[in-house]
Amino acid sequence: MTRIIAIANQKGGVGKTTTAVNLAAGLARSGRRVLLADLDPQGNATMGSGIDKRALRFTVYHVLLGLSAVQNVRMRADGGTYDVLPANRDLAGAEVEMVDLENRETRLKSALAPVAAEYDLILLDCPPALNLLTVNGLVAAESVIIPMQCEYYALEGLTDLINTIKKVRAHLNPRIQIDGLLRTMFDPRNTLAQQVSADLQQHFGDKVYETIIPRNIRLAEAPSYGKPSIEFDPACKGSQAYLALAEELLCREAATHAAA
Ligand code: ADP
Ligand code: MG
């Protein structure tokens, strides 16, 4: 069965795209068939997968507006381990253009349906806003990964995101679950980060992934080479952490199926 996971947090710069790209490559490394959909007009997941966002004729924008099908828009990531549904700034217009369309919240879900069986996992890299694009992601997905930095204001934004997920669950997608909170850019020497991390575990228990992504410069360098860090430098601490996260995700899934 295909699992669709949204990677969301309305805060920018918390590690959504880094997580999306490295998880896509990490899951592909474990033999899974993966599609990464870029839902951010900044197109960072597209570029970070080695696809030039400026040279695209069709993007997820055309898919959302019903002008093209996923089959005609998806591309293989450079290096060839997973597929990408690319985005660029065209997508910035989608928000406004979709408002008057029918089923504006379910357009991504419908568009993915014909290709879903070709993948084990579909990852959705959401933009840094609780907008219609993110809502399309939350409606299409059955679970959400929330990357967050362990800093003072992190929890404040979390409440808004959780409320949005609750609304989506009540009105549009009863299946949606928070798969987990992911601690990113973690610096163990920072006592505030340790405190916030402990608070998260206390409040959210096993909804917090055991895997912690450390602050690691290689993760920040990899996109300029158009590669996920785990392909660019598999041995670095950041890559190792994302490989561990991919394992944790697959283990949790296996445990859920065994229980069902
Ligand atoms: P978002 O998609 O949430 O806006 P990004 O994944 O683009 O966040 O990350 C924001 C910036 O931080 C990028 O420049 C990225 O390369 C860098 N970055 C992300 N995760 C890490 C990390 N664990 N260590 C160091 N730099 C990171
Ligand atoms: Mg991003």
PDB file of C-alpha atoms and ligand atoms in Angstrom:
ATOM      1  CA  MET A   1       0.000   0.000   0.000  1.00  0.00           C
ATOM      2  CA  THR A   2       1.195   3.473  -0.817  1.00  0.00           C
ATOM      3  CA  ARG A   3       1.893   5.705   2.104  1.00  0.00           C
ATOM      4  CA  ILE A   4       1.592   9.455   1.569  1.00  0.00           C
ATOM      5  CA  ILE A   5       3.420  11.638   4.081  1.00  0.00           C
ATOM      6  CA  ALA A   6       3.282  15.436   4.292  1.00  0.00           C
ATOM      7  CA  ILE A   7       6.314  17.222   5.695  1.00  0.00           C
ATOM      8  CA  ALA A   8       4.877  20.364   7.179  1.00  0.00           C
ATOM      9  CA  ASN A   9       5.568  23.288   9.455  1.00  0.00           C
ATOM     10  CA  GLN A  10       4.444  26.810   8.648  1.00  0.00           C
ATOM     11  CA  LYS A  11       7.751  28.118   9.928  1.00  0.00           C
ATOM     12  CA  GLY A  12      10.410  28.559   7.279  1.00  0.00           C
ATOM     13  CA  GLY A  13      13.939  27.294   7.716  1.00  0.00           C
ATOM     14  CA  VAL A  14      13.158  24.440  10.102  1.00  0.00           C
ATOM     15  CA  GLY A  15      14.467  21.684   7.830  1.00  0.00           C
ATOM     16  CA  LYS A  16      11.346  20.563   5.910  1.00  0.00           C
ATOM     17  CA  THR A  17      13.015  20.451   2.524  1.00  0.00           C
ATOM     18  CA  THR A  18      16.259  18.966   3.837  1.00  0.00           C
ATOM     19  CA  THR A  19      14.162  16.262   5.485  1.00  0.00           C
ATOM     20  CA  ALA A  20      12.029  15.672   2.375  1.00  0.00           C
ATOM     21  CA  VAL A  21      14.990  15.304   0.026  1.00  0.00           C
ATOM     22  CA  ASN A  22      17.120  13.143   2.309  1.00  0.00           C
ATOM     23  CA  LEU A  23      14.233  10.964   3.374  1.00  0.00           C
ATOM     24  CA  ALA A  24      13.305  10.423  -0.289  1.00  0.00           C
ATOM     25  CA  ALA A  25      16.865   9.337  -1.065  1.00  0.00           C
ATOM     26  CA  GLY A  26      17.141   7.312   2.167  1.00  0.00           C
ATOM     27  CA  LEU A  27      13.920   5.407   1.532  1.00  0.00           C
ATOM     28  CA  ALA A  28      14.960   4.808  -2.082  1.00  0.00           C
ATOM     29  CA  ARG A  29      18.207   3.373  -0.768  1.00  0.00           C
ATOM     30  CA  SER A  30      16.152   0.880   1.234  1.00  0.00           C
ATOM     31  CA  GLY A  31      14.591  -0.258  -2.018  1.00  0.00           C
ATOM     32  CA  ARG A  32      11.375   1.722  -1.730  1.00  0.00           C
ATOM     33  CA  ARG A  33       9.789   3.372  -4.768  1.00  0.00           C
ATOM     34  CA  VAL A  34       9.503   7.032  -3.838  1.00  0.00           C
ATOM     35  CA  LEU A  35       7.879  10.127  -5.319  1.00  0.00           C
ATOM     36  CA  LEU A  36       8.771  13.510  -3.823  1.00  0.00           C
ATOM     37  CA  ALA A  37       6.223  16.240  -4.587  1.00  0.00           C
ATOM     38  CA  ASP A  38       7.478  19.800  -4.213  1.00  0.00           C
ATOM     39  CA  LEU A  39       4.618  22.005  -2.987  1.00  0.00           C
ATOM     40  CA  ASP A  40       6.728  25.103  -2.373  1.00  0.00           C
ATOM     41  CA  PRO A  41       7.006  27.836  -5.056  1.00  0.00           C
ATOM     42  CA  GLN A  42      10.621  28.282  -3.923  1.00  0.00           C
ATOM     43  CA  GLY A  43      11.324  24.944  -5.607  1.00  0.00           C
ATOM     44  CA  ASN A  44      14.076  23.998  -3.163  1.00  0.00           C
ATOM     45  CA  ALA A  45      13.242  20.296  -3.135  1.00  0.00           C
ATOM     46  CA  THR A  46      13.314  20.388  -6.951  1.00  0.00           C
ATOM     47  CA  MET A  47      16.739  22.069  -7.087  1.00  0.00           C
ATOM     48  CA  GLY A  48      18.036  19.916  -4.228  1.00  0.00           C
ATOM     49  CA  SER A  49      17.166  16.871  -6.347  1.00  0.00           C
ATOM     50  CA  GLY A  50      19.309  18.183  -9.199  1.00  0.00           C
ATOM     51  CA  ILE A  51      16.433  19.463 -11.368  1.00  0.00           C
ATOM     52  CA  ASP A  52      16.715  23.004 -12.753  1.00  0.00           C
ATOM     53  CA  LYS A  53      13.467  24.681 -11.722  1.00  0.00           C
ATOM     54  CA  ARG A  54      13.912  27.460 -14.320  1.00  0.00           C
ATOM     55  CA  ALA A  55      13.945  25.020 -17.214  1.00  0.00           C
ATOM     56  CA  LEU A  56      10.615  23.320 -16.497  1.00  0.00           C
ATOM     57  CA  ARG A  57       7.723  23.428 -18.904  1.00  0.00           C
ATOM     58  CA  PHE A  58       5.241  21.735 -16.585  1.00  0.00           C
ATOM     59  CA  THR A  59       5.213  21.667 -12.820  1.00  0.00           C
ATOM     60  CA  VAL A  60       2.942  20.719  -9.942  1.00  0.00           C
ATOM     61  CA  TYR A  61       1.175  24.009 -10.691  1.00  0.00           C
ATOM     62  CA  HIS A  62      -0.187  22.562 -13.945  1.00  0.00           C
ATOM     63  CA  VAL A  63      -1.151  19.405 -12.085  1.00  0.00           C
ATOM     64  CA  LEU A  64      -3.103  21.296  -9.419  1.00  0.00           C
ATOM     65  CA  LEU A  65      -4.941  23.375 -11.994  1.00  0.00           C
ATOM     66  CA  GLY A  66      -5.815  20.298 -14.031  1.00  0.00           C
ATOM     67  CA  LEU A  67      -3.728  21.428 -17.018  1.00  0.00           C
ATOM     68  CA  SER A  68      -1.480  18.377 -16.972  1.00  0.00           C
ATOM     69  CA  ALA A  69      -1.294  14.943 -15.357  1.00  0.00           C
ATOM     70  CA  VAL A  70       1.326  13.778 -12.841  1.00  0.00           C
ATOM     71  CA  GLN A  71       2.477  11.186 -15.396  1.00  0.00           C
ATOM     72  CA  ASN A  72       3.521  14.004 -17.751  1.00  0.00           C
ATOM     73  CA  VAL A  73       5.147  16.214 -15.153  1.00  0.00           C
ATOM     74  CA  ARG A  74       7.138  13.925 -12.846  1.00  0.00           C
ATOM     75  CA  MET A  75      10.855  13.547 -13.468  1.00  0.00           C
ATOM     76  CA  ARG A  76      13.633  11.350 -12.187  1.00  0.00           C
ATOM     77  CA  ALA A  77      15.905  13.051  -9.648  1.00  0.00           C
ATOM     78  CA  ASP A  78      19.401  13.620 -10.995  1.00  0.00           C
ATOM     79  CA  GLY A  79      21.274  10.512  -9.924  1.00  0.00           C
ATOM     80  CA  GLY A  80      18.137   8.484 -10.441  1.00  0.00           C
ATOM     81  CA  THR A  81      16.930   7.048  -7.143  1.00  0.00           C
ATOM     82  CA  TYR A  82      13.496   8.646  -6.775  1.00  0.00           C
ATOM     83  CA  ASP A  83      10.919  10.607  -8.773  1.00  0.00           C
ATOM     84  CA  VAL A  84      10.135  14.282  -8.310  1.00  0.00           C
ATOM     85  CA  LEU A  85       6.982  16.243  -9.025  1.00  0.00           C
ATOM     86  CA  PRO A  86       8.787  19.553  -9.486  1.00  0.00           C
ATOM     87  CA  ALA A  87       7.793  23.117  -8.629  1.00  0.00           C
ATOM     88  CA  ASN A  88       8.916  26.642  -9.338  1.00  0.00           C
ATOM     89  CA  ARG A  89       7.524  30.118  -8.854  1.00  0.00           C
ATOM     90  CA  ASP A  90       4.575  29.400 -11.167  1.00  0.00           C
ATOM     91  CA  LEU A  91       3.115  27.727  -8.107  1.00  0.00           C
ATOM     92  CA  ALA A  92       2.881  31.045  -6.286  1.00  0.00           C
ATOM     93  CA  GLY A  93      -0.105  31.868  -8.505  1.00  0.00           C
ATOM     94  CA  ALA A  94      -1.881  28.600  -7.807  1.00  0.00           C
ATOM     95  CA  GLU A  95      -3.179  29.738  -4.451  1.00  0.00           C
ATOM     96  CA  VAL A  96      -5.208  32.557  -5.996  1.00  0.00           C
ATOM     97  CA  GLU A  97      -6.246  30.620  -9.090  1.00  0.00           C
ATOM     98  CA  MET A  98      -7.427  27.616  -7.097  1.00  0.00           C
ATOM     99  CA  VAL A  99      -9.693  29.582  -4.790  1.00  0.00           C
ATOM    100  CA  ASP A 100     -12.558  29.598  -7.286  1.00  0.00           C
ATOM    101  CA  LEU A 101     -12.059  26.048  -8.493  1.00  0.00           C
ATOM    102  CA  GLU A 102     -14.194  23.164  -7.406  1.00  0.00           C
ATOM    103  CA  ASN A 103     -12.681  20.814  -4.838  1.00  0.00           C
ATOM    104  CA  ARG A 104      -9.836  23.191  -4.282  1.00  0.00           C
ATOM    105  CA  GLU A 105      -8.624  21.332  -1.179  1.00  0.00           C
ATOM    106  CA  THR A 106      -8.644  17.861  -2.758  1.00  0.00           C
ATOM    107  CA  ARG A 107      -6.947  18.581  -6.081  1.00  0.00           C
ATOM    108  CA  LEU A 108      -3.571  17.116  -5.143  1.00  0.00           C
ATOM    109  CA  LYS A 109      -5.174  14.004  -3.683  1.00  0.00           C
ATOM    110  CA  SER A 110      -7.136  13.400  -6.898  1.00  0.00           C
ATOM    111  CA  ALA A 111      -4.110  14.106  -9.072  1.00  0.00           C
ATOM    112  CA  LEU A 112      -1.907  11.606  -7.204  1.00  0.00           C
ATOM    113  CA  ALA A 113      -4.479   8.799  -7.255  1.00  0.00           C
ATOM    114  CA  PRO A 114      -3.658   7.475 -10.766  1.00  0.00           C
ATOM    115  CA  VAL A 115       0.082   7.058  -9.992  1.00  0.00           C
ATOM    116  CA  ALA A 116      -0.072   6.136  -6.306  1.00  0.00           C
ATOM    117  CA  ALA A 117       0.198   2.384  -6.923  1.00  0.00           C
ATOM    118  CA  GLU A 118       3.558   2.929  -8.643  1.00  0.00           C
ATOM    119  CA  TYR A 119       5.107   4.084  -5.365  1.00  0.00           C
ATOM    120  CA  ASP A 120       5.627   2.735  -1.864  1.00  0.00           C
ATOM    121  CA  LEU A 121       5.901   6.233  -0.455  1.00  0.00           C
ATOM    122  CA  ILE A 122       4.952   9.689  -1.628  1.00  0.00           C
ATOM    123  CA  LEU A 123       6.513  12.580   0.296  1.00  0.00           C
ATOM    124  CA  LEU A 124       5.005  16.070   0.117  1.00  0.00           C
ATOM    125  CA  ASP A 125       7.351  18.989   0.833  1.00  0.00           C
ATOM    126  CA  CYS A 126       4.960  21.710   2.056  1.00  0.00           C
ATOM    127  CA  PRO A 127       5.566  25.474   1.866  1.00  0.00           C
ATOM    128  CA  PRO A 128       6.202  27.582   4.988  1.00  0.00           C
ATOM    129  CA  ALA A 129       2.576  28.659   5.390  1.00  0.00           C
ATOM    130  CA  LEU A 130      -0.762  27.202   6.475  1.00  0.00           C
ATOM    131  CA  ASN A 131      -2.175  27.974   3.034  1.00  0.00           C
ATOM    132  CA  LEU A 132      -4.178  26.128   0.421  1.00  0.00           C
ATOM    133  CA  LEU A 133      -1.075  24.308  -0.838  1.00  0.00           C
ATOM    134  CA  THR A 134      -0.336  22.958   2.632  1.00  0.00           C
ATOM    135  CA  VAL A 135      -4.004  22.042   3.072  1.00  0.00           C
ATOM    136  CA  ASN A 136      -3.843  20.127  -0.232  1.00  0.00           C
ATOM    137  CA  GLY A 137      -0.845  18.288   1.210  1.00  0.00           C
ATOM    138  CA  LEU A 138      -2.657  17.478   4.464  1.00  0.00           C
ATOM    139  CA  VAL A 139      -5.726  16.271   2.590  1.00  0.00           C
ATOM    140  CA  ALA A 140      -3.703  13.981   0.312  1.00  0.00           C
ATOM    141  CA  ALA A 141      -1.565  12.505   3.120  1.00  0.00           C
ATOM    142  CA  GLU A 142      -2.304   9.985   5.824  1.00  0.00           C
ATOM    143  CA  SER A 143       0.450  11.196   8.076  1.00  0.00           C
ATOM    144  CA  VAL A 144       2.515  14.267   8.809  1.00  0.00           C
ATOM    145  CA  ILE A 145       6.139  14.693   9.767  1.00  0.00           C
ATOM    146  CA  ILE A 146       6.743  17.970  11.584  1.00  0.00           C
ATOM    147  CA  PRO A 147      10.381  19.049  11.518  1.00  0.00           C
ATOM    148  CA  MET A 148      11.181  21.536  14.243  1.00  0.00           C
ATOM    149  CA  GLN A 149      14.114  23.315  15.745  1.00  0.00           C
ATOM    150  CA  CYS A 150      14.313  23.025  19.508  1.00  0.00           C
ATOM    151  CA  GLU A 151      14.064  26.723  20.283  1.00  0.00           C
ATOM    152  CA  TYR A 152      11.858  28.863  22.461  1.00  0.00           C
ATOM    153  CA  TYR A 153       9.205  29.788  19.880  1.00  0.00           C
ATOM    154  CA  ALA A 154       9.001  26.343  18.324  1.00  0.00           C
ATOM    155  CA  LEU A 155       6.090  25.228  20.479  1.00  0.00           C
ATOM    156  CA  GLU A 156       4.078  28.354  19.798  1.00  0.00           C
ATOM    157  CA  GLY A 157       3.841  27.644  16.072  1.00  0.00           C
ATOM    158  CA  LEU A 158       3.145  23.993  16.757  1.00  0.00           C
ATOM    159  CA  THR A 159      -0.267  24.791  18.274  1.00  0.00           C
ATOM    160  CA  ASP A 160      -1.436  26.501  15.070  1.00  0.00           C
ATOM    161  CA  LEU A 161      -0.219  23.611  12.950  1.00  0.00           C
ATOM    162  CA  ILE A 162      -1.912  21.032  15.189  1.00  0.00           C
ATOM    163  CA  ASN A 163      -5.162  23.011  15.063  1.00  0.00           C
ATOM    164  CA  THR A 164      -4.979  23.087  11.271  1.00  0.00           C
ATOM    165  CA  ILE A 165      -4.424  19.321  11.210  1.00  0.00           C
ATOM    166  CA  LYS A 166      -7.447  18.878  13.515  1.00  0.00           C
ATOM    167  CA  LYS A 167      -9.623  20.977  11.204  1.00  0.00           C
ATOM    168  CA  VAL A 168      -8.487  18.995   8.186  1.00  0.00           C
ATOM    169  CA  ARG A 169      -9.272  15.780  10.085  1.00  0.00           C
ATOM    170  CA  ALA A 170     -12.752  16.997  11.012  1.00  0.00           C
ATOM    171  CA  HIS A 171     -13.762  18.260   7.575  1.00  0.00           C
ATOM    172  CA  LEU A 172     -11.607  16.884   4.802  1.00  0.00           C
ATOM    173  CA  ASN A 173      -9.446  13.899   5.728  1.00  0.00           C
ATOM    174  CA  PRO A 174     -10.433  11.752   8.718  1.00  0.00           C
ATOM    175  CA  ARG A 175      -7.325   9.533   8.277  1.00  0.00           C
ATOM    176  CA  ILE A 176      -4.713  12.204   8.883  1.00  0.00           C
ATOM    177  CA  GLN A 177      -2.353  11.487  11.796  1.00  0.00           C
ATOM    178  CA  ILE A 178       0.756  13.144  13.116  1.00  0.00           C
ATOM    179  CA  ASP A 179       3.412  10.534  12.449  1.00  0.00           C
ATOM    180  CA  GLY A 180       6.003  12.387  14.369  1.00  0.00           C
ATOM    181  CA  LEU A 181       7.837  15.455  15.499  1.00  0.00           C
ATOM    182  CA  LEU A 182      11.373  15.566  14.196  1.00  0.00           C
ATOM    183  CA  ARG A 183      14.049  17.468  16.051  1.00  0.00           C
ATOM    184  CA  THR A 184      16.274  19.143  13.451  1.00  0.00           C
ATOM    185  CA  MET A 185      19.469  21.216  13.470  1.00  0.00           C
ATOM    186  CA  PHE A 186      20.047  19.977  16.967  1.00  0.00           C
ATOM    187  CA  ASP A 187      23.025  21.219  18.920  1.00  0.00           C
ATOM    188  CA  PRO A 188      23.482  19.104  22.055  1.00  0.00           C
ATOM    189  CA  ARG A 189      25.678  21.769  23.677  1.00  0.00           C
ATOM    190  CA  ASN A 190      22.812  24.235  23.674  1.00  0.00           C
ATOM    191  CA  THR A 191      20.993  23.924  27.011  1.00  0.00           C
ATOM    192  CA  LEU A 192      17.819  25.588  25.741  1.00  0.00           C
ATOM    193  CA  ALA A 193      17.692  23.051  22.896  1.00  0.00           C
ATOM    194  CA  GLN A 194      18.037  20.234  25.434  1.00  0.00           C
ATOM    195  CA  GLN A 195      15.265  21.719  27.553  1.00  0.00           C
ATOM    196  CA  VAL A 196      12.875  22.153  24.605  1.00  0.00           C
ATOM    197  CA  SER A 197      13.710  18.646  23.423  1.00  0.00           C
ATOM    198  CA  ALA A 198      12.875  17.217  26.866  1.00  0.00           C
ATOM    199  CA  ASP A 199       9.625  19.223  26.961  1.00  0.00           C
ATOM    200  CA  LEU A 200       8.635  17.858  23.557  1.00  0.00           C
ATOM    201  CA  GLN A 201       9.193  14.298  24.716  1.00  0.00           C
ATOM    202  CA  GLN A 202       7.212  14.908  27.851  1.00  0.00           C
ATOM    203  CA  HIS A 203       4.222  16.424  26.011  1.00  0.00           C
ATOM    204  CA  PHE A 204       4.191  14.273  22.912  1.00  0.00           C
ATOM    205  CA  GLY A 205       5.755  10.995  24.109  1.00  0.00           C
ATOM    206  CA  ASP A 206       6.330   8.517  21.289  1.00  0.00           C
ATOM    207  CA  LYS A 207       5.085  11.030  18.715  1.00  0.00           C
ATOM    208  CA  VAL A 208       8.637  12.387  18.903  1.00  0.00           C
ATOM    209  CA  TYR A 209      11.035  10.442  16.665  1.00  0.00           C
ATOM    210  CA  GLU A 210      13.934   8.897  18.504  1.00  0.00           C
ATOM    211  CA  THR A 211      16.210   9.974  15.685  1.00  0.00           C
ATOM    212  CA  ILE A 212      17.558  13.498  16.138  1.00  0.00           C
ATOM    213  CA  ILE A 213      18.999  15.403  13.168  1.00  0.00           C
ATOM    214  CA  PRO A 214      22.144  17.235  14.271  1.00  0.00           C
ATOM    215  CA  ARG A 215      23.247  20.592  12.957  1.00  0.00           C
ATOM    216  CA  ASN A 216      25.663  19.561  10.227  1.00  0.00           C
ATOM    217  CA  ILE A 217      27.181  21.800   7.574  1.00  0.00           C
ATOM    218  CA  ARG A 218      27.242  18.997   4.973  1.00  0.00           C
ATOM    219  CA  LEU A 219      23.433  18.961   4.971  1.00  0.00           C
ATOM    220  CA  ALA A 220      23.469  22.654   4.063  1.00  0.00           C
ATOM    221  CA  GLU A 221      26.145  22.219   1.385  1.00  0.00           C
ATOM    222  CA  ALA A 222      24.562  19.328  -0.490  1.00  0.00           C
ATOM    223  CA  PRO A 223      21.774  21.339  -2.234  1.00  0.00           C
ATOM    224  CA  SER A 224      24.334  23.481  -4.053  1.00  0.00           C
ATOM    225  CA  TYR A 225      25.519  20.250  -5.695  1.00  0.00           C
ATOM    226  CA  GLY A 226      21.935  19.314  -6.589  1.00  0.00           C
ATOM    227  CA  LYS A 227      22.100  16.196  -4.460  1.00  0.00           C
ATOM    228  CA  PRO A 228      20.645  14.885  -1.225  1.00  0.00           C
ATOM    229  CA  SER A 229      23.332  14.873   1.439  1.00  0.00           C
ATOM    230  CA  ILE A 230      23.082  11.103   1.764  1.00  0.00           C
ATOM    231  CA  GLU A 231      24.289  10.801  -1.847  1.00  0.00           C
ATOM    232  CA  PHE A 232      26.749  13.688  -1.656  1.00  0.00           C
ATOM    233  CA  ASP A 233      28.406  12.580   1.593  1.00  0.00           C
ATOM    234  CA  PRO A 234      26.790   9.430   3.003  1.00  0.00           C
ATOM    235  CA  ALA A 235      29.260   9.175   5.885  1.00  0.00           C
ATOM    236  CA  CYS A 236      28.641  12.579   7.475  1.00  0.00           C
ATOM    237  CA  LYS A 237      26.658  12.807  10.690  1.00  0.00           C
ATOM    238  CA  GLY A 238      23.696  14.507   9.027  1.00  0.00           C
ATOM    239  CA  SER A 239      23.397  11.811   6.358  1.00  0.00           C
ATOM    240  CA  GLN A 240      23.712   9.071   8.954  1.00  0.00           C
ATOM    241  CA  ALA A 241      20.908  10.675  10.953  1.00  0.00           C
ATOM    242  CA  TYR A 242      18.606  10.807   7.912  1.00  0.00           C
ATOM    243  CA  LEU A 243      19.367   7.177   7.098  1.00  0.00           C
ATOM    244  CA  ALA A 244      18.464   6.322  10.697  1.00  0.00           C
ATOM    245  CA  LEU A 245      15.237   8.305  10.318  1.00  0.00           C
ATOM    246  CA  ALA A 246      14.325   6.342   7.169  1.00  0.00           C
ATOM    247  CA  GLU A 247      14.884   3.116   9.147  1.00  0.00           C
ATOM    248  CA  GLU A 248      12.827   4.374  12.075  1.00  0.00           C
ATOM    249  CA  LEU A 249       9.980   5.289   9.750  1.00  0.00           C
ATOM    250  CA  LEU A 250      10.000   1.856   8.113  1.00  0.00           C
ATOM    251  CA  CYS A 251      10.197   0.091  11.499  1.00  0.00           C
ATOM    252  CA  ARG A 252       7.245   2.065  12.833  1.00  0.00           C
ATOM    253  CA  GLU A 253       5.273   1.188   9.735  1.00  0.00           C
ATOM    254  CA  ALA A 254       6.056  -2.500  10.130  1.00  0.00           C
ATOM    255  CA  ALA A 255       4.991  -2.329  13.808  1.00  0.00           C
ATOM    256  CA  THR A 256       1.707  -0.609  12.856  1.00  0.00           C
ATOM    257  CA  HIS A 257       0.930  -3.287  10.270  1.00  0.00           C
ATOM    258  CA  ALA A 258       1.753  -6.082  12.715  1.00  0.00           C
ATOM    259  CA  ALA A 259      -0.665  -4.551  15.227  1.00  0.00           C
ATOM    260  CA  ALA A 260      -3.440  -4.130  12.654  1.00  0.00           C
TER     261      ALA A 260
HETATM  262  P1  ADP B   1      12.527  24.615   5.267  1.00  0.00           P
HETATM  263  O1  ADP B   1      12.235  23.747   4.092  1.00  0.00           O
HETATM  264  O2  ADP B   1      11.768  24.233   6.491  1.00  0.00           O
HETATM  265  O3  ADP B   1      12.400  26.080   4.967  1.00  0.00           O
HETATM  266  P2  ADP B   1      15.307  23.869   4.839  1.00  0.00           P
HETATM  267  O4  ADP B   1      15.351  22.382   4.816  1.00  0.00           O
HETATM  268  O5  ADP B   1      15.341  24.569   3.519  1.00  0.00           O
HETATM  269  O6  ADP B   1      14.062  24.369   5.687  1.00  0.00           O
HETATM  270  O7  ADP B   1      16.504  24.369   5.771  1.00  0.00           O
HETATM  271  C1  ADP B   1      16.780  25.747   5.965  1.00  0.00           C
HETATM  272  C2  ADP B   1      18.283  25.984   5.829  1.00  0.00           C
HETATM  273  O8  ADP B   1      18.986  25.276   6.839  1.00  0.00           O
HETATM  274  C3  ADP B   1      18.834  25.490   4.511  1.00  0.00           C
HETATM  275  O9  ADP B   1      19.852  26.347   4.108  1.00  0.00           O
HETATM  276  C4  ADP B   1      19.396  24.112   4.857  1.00  0.00           C
HETATM  277  O10 ADP B   1      20.446  23.744   4.008  1.00  0.00           O
HETATM  278  C5  ADP B   1      19.864  24.308   6.279  1.00  0.00           C
HETATM  279  N1  ADP B   1      19.760  23.090   7.095  1.00  0.00           N
HETATM  280  C6  ADP B   1      18.683  22.272   7.192  1.00  0.00           C
HETATM  281  N2  ADP B   1      18.907  21.286   8.081  1.00  0.00           N
HETATM  282  C7  ADP B   1      20.167  21.473   8.564  1.00  0.00           C
HETATM  283  C8  ADP B   1      20.990  20.797   9.530  1.00  0.00           C
HETATM  284  N3  ADP B   1      20.548  19.725  10.179  1.00  0.00           N
HETATM  285  N4  ADP B   1      22.228  21.294   9.782  1.00  0.00           N
HETATM  286  C9  ADP B   1      22.664  22.409   9.135  1.00  0.00           C
HETATM  287  N5  ADP B   1      21.958  23.077   8.218  1.00  0.00           N
HETATM  288  C10 ADP B   1      20.713  22.647   7.937  1.00  0.00           C
HETATM  289 MG    MG B   2      11.471  24.252   2.203  1.00  0.00          MG
END
